[in-house]
PDB file of C-alpha atoms in Angstrom:
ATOM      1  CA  UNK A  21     101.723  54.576 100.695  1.00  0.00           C
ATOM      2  CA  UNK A  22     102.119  55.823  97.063  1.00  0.00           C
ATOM      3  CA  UNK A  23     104.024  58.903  96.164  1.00  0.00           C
ATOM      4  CA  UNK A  24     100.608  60.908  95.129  1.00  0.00           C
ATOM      5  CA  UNK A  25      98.931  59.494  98.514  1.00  0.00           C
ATOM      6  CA  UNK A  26     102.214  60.948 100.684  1.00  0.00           C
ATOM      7  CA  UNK A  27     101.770  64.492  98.630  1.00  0.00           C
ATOM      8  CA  UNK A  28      97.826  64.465  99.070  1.00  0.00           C
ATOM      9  CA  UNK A  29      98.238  63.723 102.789  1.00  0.00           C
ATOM     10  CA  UNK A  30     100.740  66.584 103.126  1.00  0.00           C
ATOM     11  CA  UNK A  31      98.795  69.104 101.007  1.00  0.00           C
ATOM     12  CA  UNK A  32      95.689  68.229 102.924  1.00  0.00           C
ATOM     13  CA  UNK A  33      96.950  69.915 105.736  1.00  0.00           C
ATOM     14  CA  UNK A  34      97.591  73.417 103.880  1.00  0.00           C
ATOM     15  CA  UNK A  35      95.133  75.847 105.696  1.00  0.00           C
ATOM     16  CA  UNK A  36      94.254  77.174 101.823  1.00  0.00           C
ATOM     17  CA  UNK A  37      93.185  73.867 100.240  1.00  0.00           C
ATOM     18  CA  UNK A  38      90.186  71.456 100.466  1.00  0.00           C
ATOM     19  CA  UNK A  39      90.061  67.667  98.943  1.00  0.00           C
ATOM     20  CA  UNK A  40      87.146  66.782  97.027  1.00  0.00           C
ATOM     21  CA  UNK A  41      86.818  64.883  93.996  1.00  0.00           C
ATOM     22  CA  UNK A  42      88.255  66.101  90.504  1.00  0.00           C
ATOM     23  CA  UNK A  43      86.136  68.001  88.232  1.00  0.00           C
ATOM     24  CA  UNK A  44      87.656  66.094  85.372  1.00  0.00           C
ATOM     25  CA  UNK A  45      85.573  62.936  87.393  1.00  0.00           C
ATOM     26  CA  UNK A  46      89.428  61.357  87.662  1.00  0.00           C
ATOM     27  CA  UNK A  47      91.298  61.076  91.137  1.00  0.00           C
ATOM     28  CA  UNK A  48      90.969  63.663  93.840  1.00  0.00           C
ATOM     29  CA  UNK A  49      91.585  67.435  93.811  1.00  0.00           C
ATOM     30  CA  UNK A  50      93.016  70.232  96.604  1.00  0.00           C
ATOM     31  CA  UNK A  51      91.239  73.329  95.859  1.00  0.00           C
ATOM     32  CA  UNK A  52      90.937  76.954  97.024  1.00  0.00           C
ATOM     33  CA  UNK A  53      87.784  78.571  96.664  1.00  0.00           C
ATOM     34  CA  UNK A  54      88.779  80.253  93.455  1.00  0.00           C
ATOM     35  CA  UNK A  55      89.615  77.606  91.515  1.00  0.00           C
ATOM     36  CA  UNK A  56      91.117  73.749  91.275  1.00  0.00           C
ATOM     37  CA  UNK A  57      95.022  73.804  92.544  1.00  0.00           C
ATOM     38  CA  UNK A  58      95.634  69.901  91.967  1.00  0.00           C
ATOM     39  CA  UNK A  59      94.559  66.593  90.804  1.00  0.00           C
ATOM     40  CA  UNK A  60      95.419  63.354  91.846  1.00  0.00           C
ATOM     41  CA  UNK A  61      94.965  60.927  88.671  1.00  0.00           C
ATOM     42  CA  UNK A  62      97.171  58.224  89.268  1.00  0.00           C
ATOM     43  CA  UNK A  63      99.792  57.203  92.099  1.00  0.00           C
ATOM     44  CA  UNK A  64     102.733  58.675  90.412  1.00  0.00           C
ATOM     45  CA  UNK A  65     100.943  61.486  88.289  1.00  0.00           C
ATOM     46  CA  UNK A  66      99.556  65.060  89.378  1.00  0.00           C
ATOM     47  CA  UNK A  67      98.006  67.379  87.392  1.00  0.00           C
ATOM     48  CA  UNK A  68      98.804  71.511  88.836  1.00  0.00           C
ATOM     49  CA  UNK A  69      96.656  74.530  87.405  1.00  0.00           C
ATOM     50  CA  UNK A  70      99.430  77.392  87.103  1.00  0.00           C
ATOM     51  CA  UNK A  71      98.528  80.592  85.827  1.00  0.00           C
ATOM     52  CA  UNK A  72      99.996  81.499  82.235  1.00  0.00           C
ATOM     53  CA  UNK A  73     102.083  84.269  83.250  1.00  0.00           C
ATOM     54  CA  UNK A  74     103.684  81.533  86.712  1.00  0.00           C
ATOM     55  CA  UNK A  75     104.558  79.114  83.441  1.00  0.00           C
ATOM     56  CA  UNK A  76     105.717  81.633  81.376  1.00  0.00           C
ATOM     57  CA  UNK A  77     108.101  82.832  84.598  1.00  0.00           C
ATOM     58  CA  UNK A  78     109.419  79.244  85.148  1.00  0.00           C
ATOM     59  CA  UNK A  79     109.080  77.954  81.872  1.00  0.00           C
ATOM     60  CA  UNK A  80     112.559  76.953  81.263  1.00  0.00           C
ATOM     61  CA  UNK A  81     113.037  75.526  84.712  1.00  0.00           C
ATOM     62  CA  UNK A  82     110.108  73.090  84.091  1.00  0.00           C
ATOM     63  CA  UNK A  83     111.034  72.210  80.882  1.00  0.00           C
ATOM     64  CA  UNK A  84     114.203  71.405  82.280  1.00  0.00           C
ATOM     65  CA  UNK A  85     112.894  69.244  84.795  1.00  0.00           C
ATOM     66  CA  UNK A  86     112.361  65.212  83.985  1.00  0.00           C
ATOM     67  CA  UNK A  87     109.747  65.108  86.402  1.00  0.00           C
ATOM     68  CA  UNK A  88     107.145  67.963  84.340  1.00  0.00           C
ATOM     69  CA  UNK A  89     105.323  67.548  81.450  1.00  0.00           C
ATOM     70  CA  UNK A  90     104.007  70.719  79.664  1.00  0.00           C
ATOM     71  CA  UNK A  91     101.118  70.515  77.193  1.00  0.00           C
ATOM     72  CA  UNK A  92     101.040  73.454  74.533  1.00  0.00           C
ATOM     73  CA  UNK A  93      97.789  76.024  75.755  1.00  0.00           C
ATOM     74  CA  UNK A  94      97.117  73.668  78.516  1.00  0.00           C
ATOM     75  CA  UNK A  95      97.771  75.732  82.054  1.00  0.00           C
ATOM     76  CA  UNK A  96      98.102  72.417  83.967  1.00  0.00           C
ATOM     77  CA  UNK A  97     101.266  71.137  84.304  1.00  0.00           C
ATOM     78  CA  UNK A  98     101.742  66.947  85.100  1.00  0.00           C
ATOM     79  CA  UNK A  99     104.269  66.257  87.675  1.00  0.00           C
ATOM     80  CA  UNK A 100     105.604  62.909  87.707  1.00  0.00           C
ATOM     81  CA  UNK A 101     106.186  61.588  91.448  1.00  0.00           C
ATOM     82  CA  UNK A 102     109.284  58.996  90.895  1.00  0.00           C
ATOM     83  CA  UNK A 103     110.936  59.942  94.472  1.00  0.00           C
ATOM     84  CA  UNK A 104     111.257  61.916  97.547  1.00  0.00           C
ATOM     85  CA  UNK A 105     112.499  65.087  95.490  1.00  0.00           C
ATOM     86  CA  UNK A 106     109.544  65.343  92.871  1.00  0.00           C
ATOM     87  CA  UNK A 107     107.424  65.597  95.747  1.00  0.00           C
ATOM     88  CA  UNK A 108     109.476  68.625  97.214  1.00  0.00           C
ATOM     89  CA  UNK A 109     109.192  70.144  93.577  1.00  0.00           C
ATOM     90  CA  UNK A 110     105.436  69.496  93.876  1.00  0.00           C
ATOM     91  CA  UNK A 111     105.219  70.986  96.825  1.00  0.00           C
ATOM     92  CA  UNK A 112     107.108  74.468  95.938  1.00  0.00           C
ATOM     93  CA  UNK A 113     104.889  74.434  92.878  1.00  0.00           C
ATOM     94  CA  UNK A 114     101.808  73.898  94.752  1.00  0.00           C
ATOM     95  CA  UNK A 115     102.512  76.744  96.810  1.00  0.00           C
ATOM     96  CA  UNK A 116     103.578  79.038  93.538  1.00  0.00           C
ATOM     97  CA  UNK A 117     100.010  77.999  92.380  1.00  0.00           C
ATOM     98  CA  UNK A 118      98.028  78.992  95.521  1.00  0.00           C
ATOM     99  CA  UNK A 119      99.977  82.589  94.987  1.00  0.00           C
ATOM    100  CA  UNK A 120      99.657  83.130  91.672  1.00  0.00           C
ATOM    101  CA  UNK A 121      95.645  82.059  91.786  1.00  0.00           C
ATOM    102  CA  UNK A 122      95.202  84.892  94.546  1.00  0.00           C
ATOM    103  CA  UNK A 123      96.164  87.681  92.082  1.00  0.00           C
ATOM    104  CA  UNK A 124      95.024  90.500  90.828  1.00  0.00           C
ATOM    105  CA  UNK A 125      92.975  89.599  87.769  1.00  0.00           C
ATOM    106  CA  UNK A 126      93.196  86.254  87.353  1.00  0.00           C
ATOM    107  CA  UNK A 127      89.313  85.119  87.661  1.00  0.00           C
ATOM    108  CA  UNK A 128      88.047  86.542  83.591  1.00  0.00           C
ATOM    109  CA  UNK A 129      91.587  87.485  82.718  1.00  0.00           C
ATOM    110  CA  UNK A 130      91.970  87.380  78.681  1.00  0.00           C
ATOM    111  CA  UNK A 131      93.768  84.329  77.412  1.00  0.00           C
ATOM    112  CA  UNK A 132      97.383  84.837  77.000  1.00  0.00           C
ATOM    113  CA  UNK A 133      99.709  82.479  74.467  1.00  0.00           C
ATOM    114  CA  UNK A 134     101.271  79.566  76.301  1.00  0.00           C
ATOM    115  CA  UNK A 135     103.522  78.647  73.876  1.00  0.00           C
ATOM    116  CA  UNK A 136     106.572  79.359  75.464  1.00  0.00           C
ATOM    117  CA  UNK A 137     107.316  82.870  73.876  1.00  0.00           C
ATOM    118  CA  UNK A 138     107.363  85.476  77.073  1.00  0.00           C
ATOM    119  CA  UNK A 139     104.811  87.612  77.030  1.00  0.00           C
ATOM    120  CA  UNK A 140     106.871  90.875  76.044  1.00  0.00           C
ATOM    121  CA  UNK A 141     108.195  89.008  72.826  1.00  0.00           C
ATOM    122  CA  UNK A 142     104.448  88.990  71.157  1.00  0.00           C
ATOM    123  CA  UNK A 143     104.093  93.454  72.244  1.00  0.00           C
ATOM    124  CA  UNK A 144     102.436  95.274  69.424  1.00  0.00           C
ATOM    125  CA  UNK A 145     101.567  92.024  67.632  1.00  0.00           C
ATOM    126  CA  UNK A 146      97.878  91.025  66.962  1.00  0.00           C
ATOM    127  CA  UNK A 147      95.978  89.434  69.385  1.00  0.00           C
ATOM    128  CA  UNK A 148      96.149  85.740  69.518  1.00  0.00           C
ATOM    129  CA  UNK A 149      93.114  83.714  67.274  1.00  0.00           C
ATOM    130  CA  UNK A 150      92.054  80.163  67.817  1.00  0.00           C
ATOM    131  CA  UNK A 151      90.891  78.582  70.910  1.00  0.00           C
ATOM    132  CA  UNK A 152      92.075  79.933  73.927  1.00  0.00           C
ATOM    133  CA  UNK A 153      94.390  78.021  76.794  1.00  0.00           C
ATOM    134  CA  UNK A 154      92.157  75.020  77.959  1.00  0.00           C
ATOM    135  CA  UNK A 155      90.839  75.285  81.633  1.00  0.00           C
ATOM    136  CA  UNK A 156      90.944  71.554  81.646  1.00  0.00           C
ATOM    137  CA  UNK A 157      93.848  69.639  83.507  1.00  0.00           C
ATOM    138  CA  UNK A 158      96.060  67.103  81.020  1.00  0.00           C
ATOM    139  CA  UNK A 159      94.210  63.807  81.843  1.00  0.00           C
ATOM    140  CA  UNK A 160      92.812  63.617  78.803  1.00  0.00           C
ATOM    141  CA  UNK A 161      94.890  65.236  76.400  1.00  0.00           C
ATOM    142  CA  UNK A 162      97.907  64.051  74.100  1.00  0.00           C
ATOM    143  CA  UNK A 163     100.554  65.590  72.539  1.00  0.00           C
ATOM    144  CA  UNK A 164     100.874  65.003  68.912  1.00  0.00           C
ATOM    145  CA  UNK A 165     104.755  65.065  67.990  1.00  0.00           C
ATOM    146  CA  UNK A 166     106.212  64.503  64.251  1.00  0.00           C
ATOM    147  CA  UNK A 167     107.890  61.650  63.802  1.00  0.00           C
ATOM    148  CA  UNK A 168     111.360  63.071  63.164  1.00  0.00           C
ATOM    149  CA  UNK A 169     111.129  66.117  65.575  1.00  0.00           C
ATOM    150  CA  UNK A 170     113.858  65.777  68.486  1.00  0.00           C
ATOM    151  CA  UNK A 171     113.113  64.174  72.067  1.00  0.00           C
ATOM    152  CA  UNK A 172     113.570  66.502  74.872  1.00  0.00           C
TER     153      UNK A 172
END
């Protein structure tokens, strides 16, 4: 059994979520009946819809983390399932997911920046222009990075 097949059958369990397939048409998905929690692309790959302010909260953590990939505006966030403790990880995020997607206001909440500036840096500055965070998971999208800009 493959990490991602362990994690499904464990979060398959969780009274909140129900397996279907993806919306993205890629791998399966755990959802509550507000909104897609996970996807299941690959056998070492999940994609996790956070909330902007849950990334924004964490945000150093994950970027700190070897086993998270964060995607500028994107408010999925690919976990990489290498061993037993990126599945843990998954798991406490999964559960910091379901919470955050039960709160107040988050079904038609404006679009908040994701960039990694906390949300009482950008107070009293104008709202944000250009496309808002994608409701898309990561599947399909790539990171362009300059050639000489640092790893990590």
């Amino acid at each position: 059994m493959t990490p991602a097949q362990r994690a499904l059958a464990q979060l398959e369990a969780w009274p909140d979520l129900t397996e279907g397939p993806a919306a993205c048409g890629t791998g399966r998905a755990l959802r509550t009946p507000r909104a897609e929690i996970v996807h299941f692309h690959t056998d070492h790959e999940v994609d996790l819809h956070l909330t902007g302010g849950a990334i924004r909260r964490i945000a150093a953590d994950l970027r700190a983390s070897t086993a998270i990939r964060l995607l500028p505006g994107s408010r999925w966030v690919t976990v990489r399932l290498d061993c037993e403790a990126d599945q843990h990880l998954l798991m406490s995020l999964v559960s910091m997911a379901l919470k955050a997607h039960q709160g107040p206001g988050v079904a038609g909440a404006p679009a908040q920046p994701l960039d990694g500036v906390p949300a009482q840096a950008t107070a009293g500055r104008p709202e944000r222009t250009g496309p808002p965070p994608t409701p898309e998971c990561n599947l399909r999208r790539v990171m362009l990075v300059p050639r000489d800009a640092p790893l990590g």
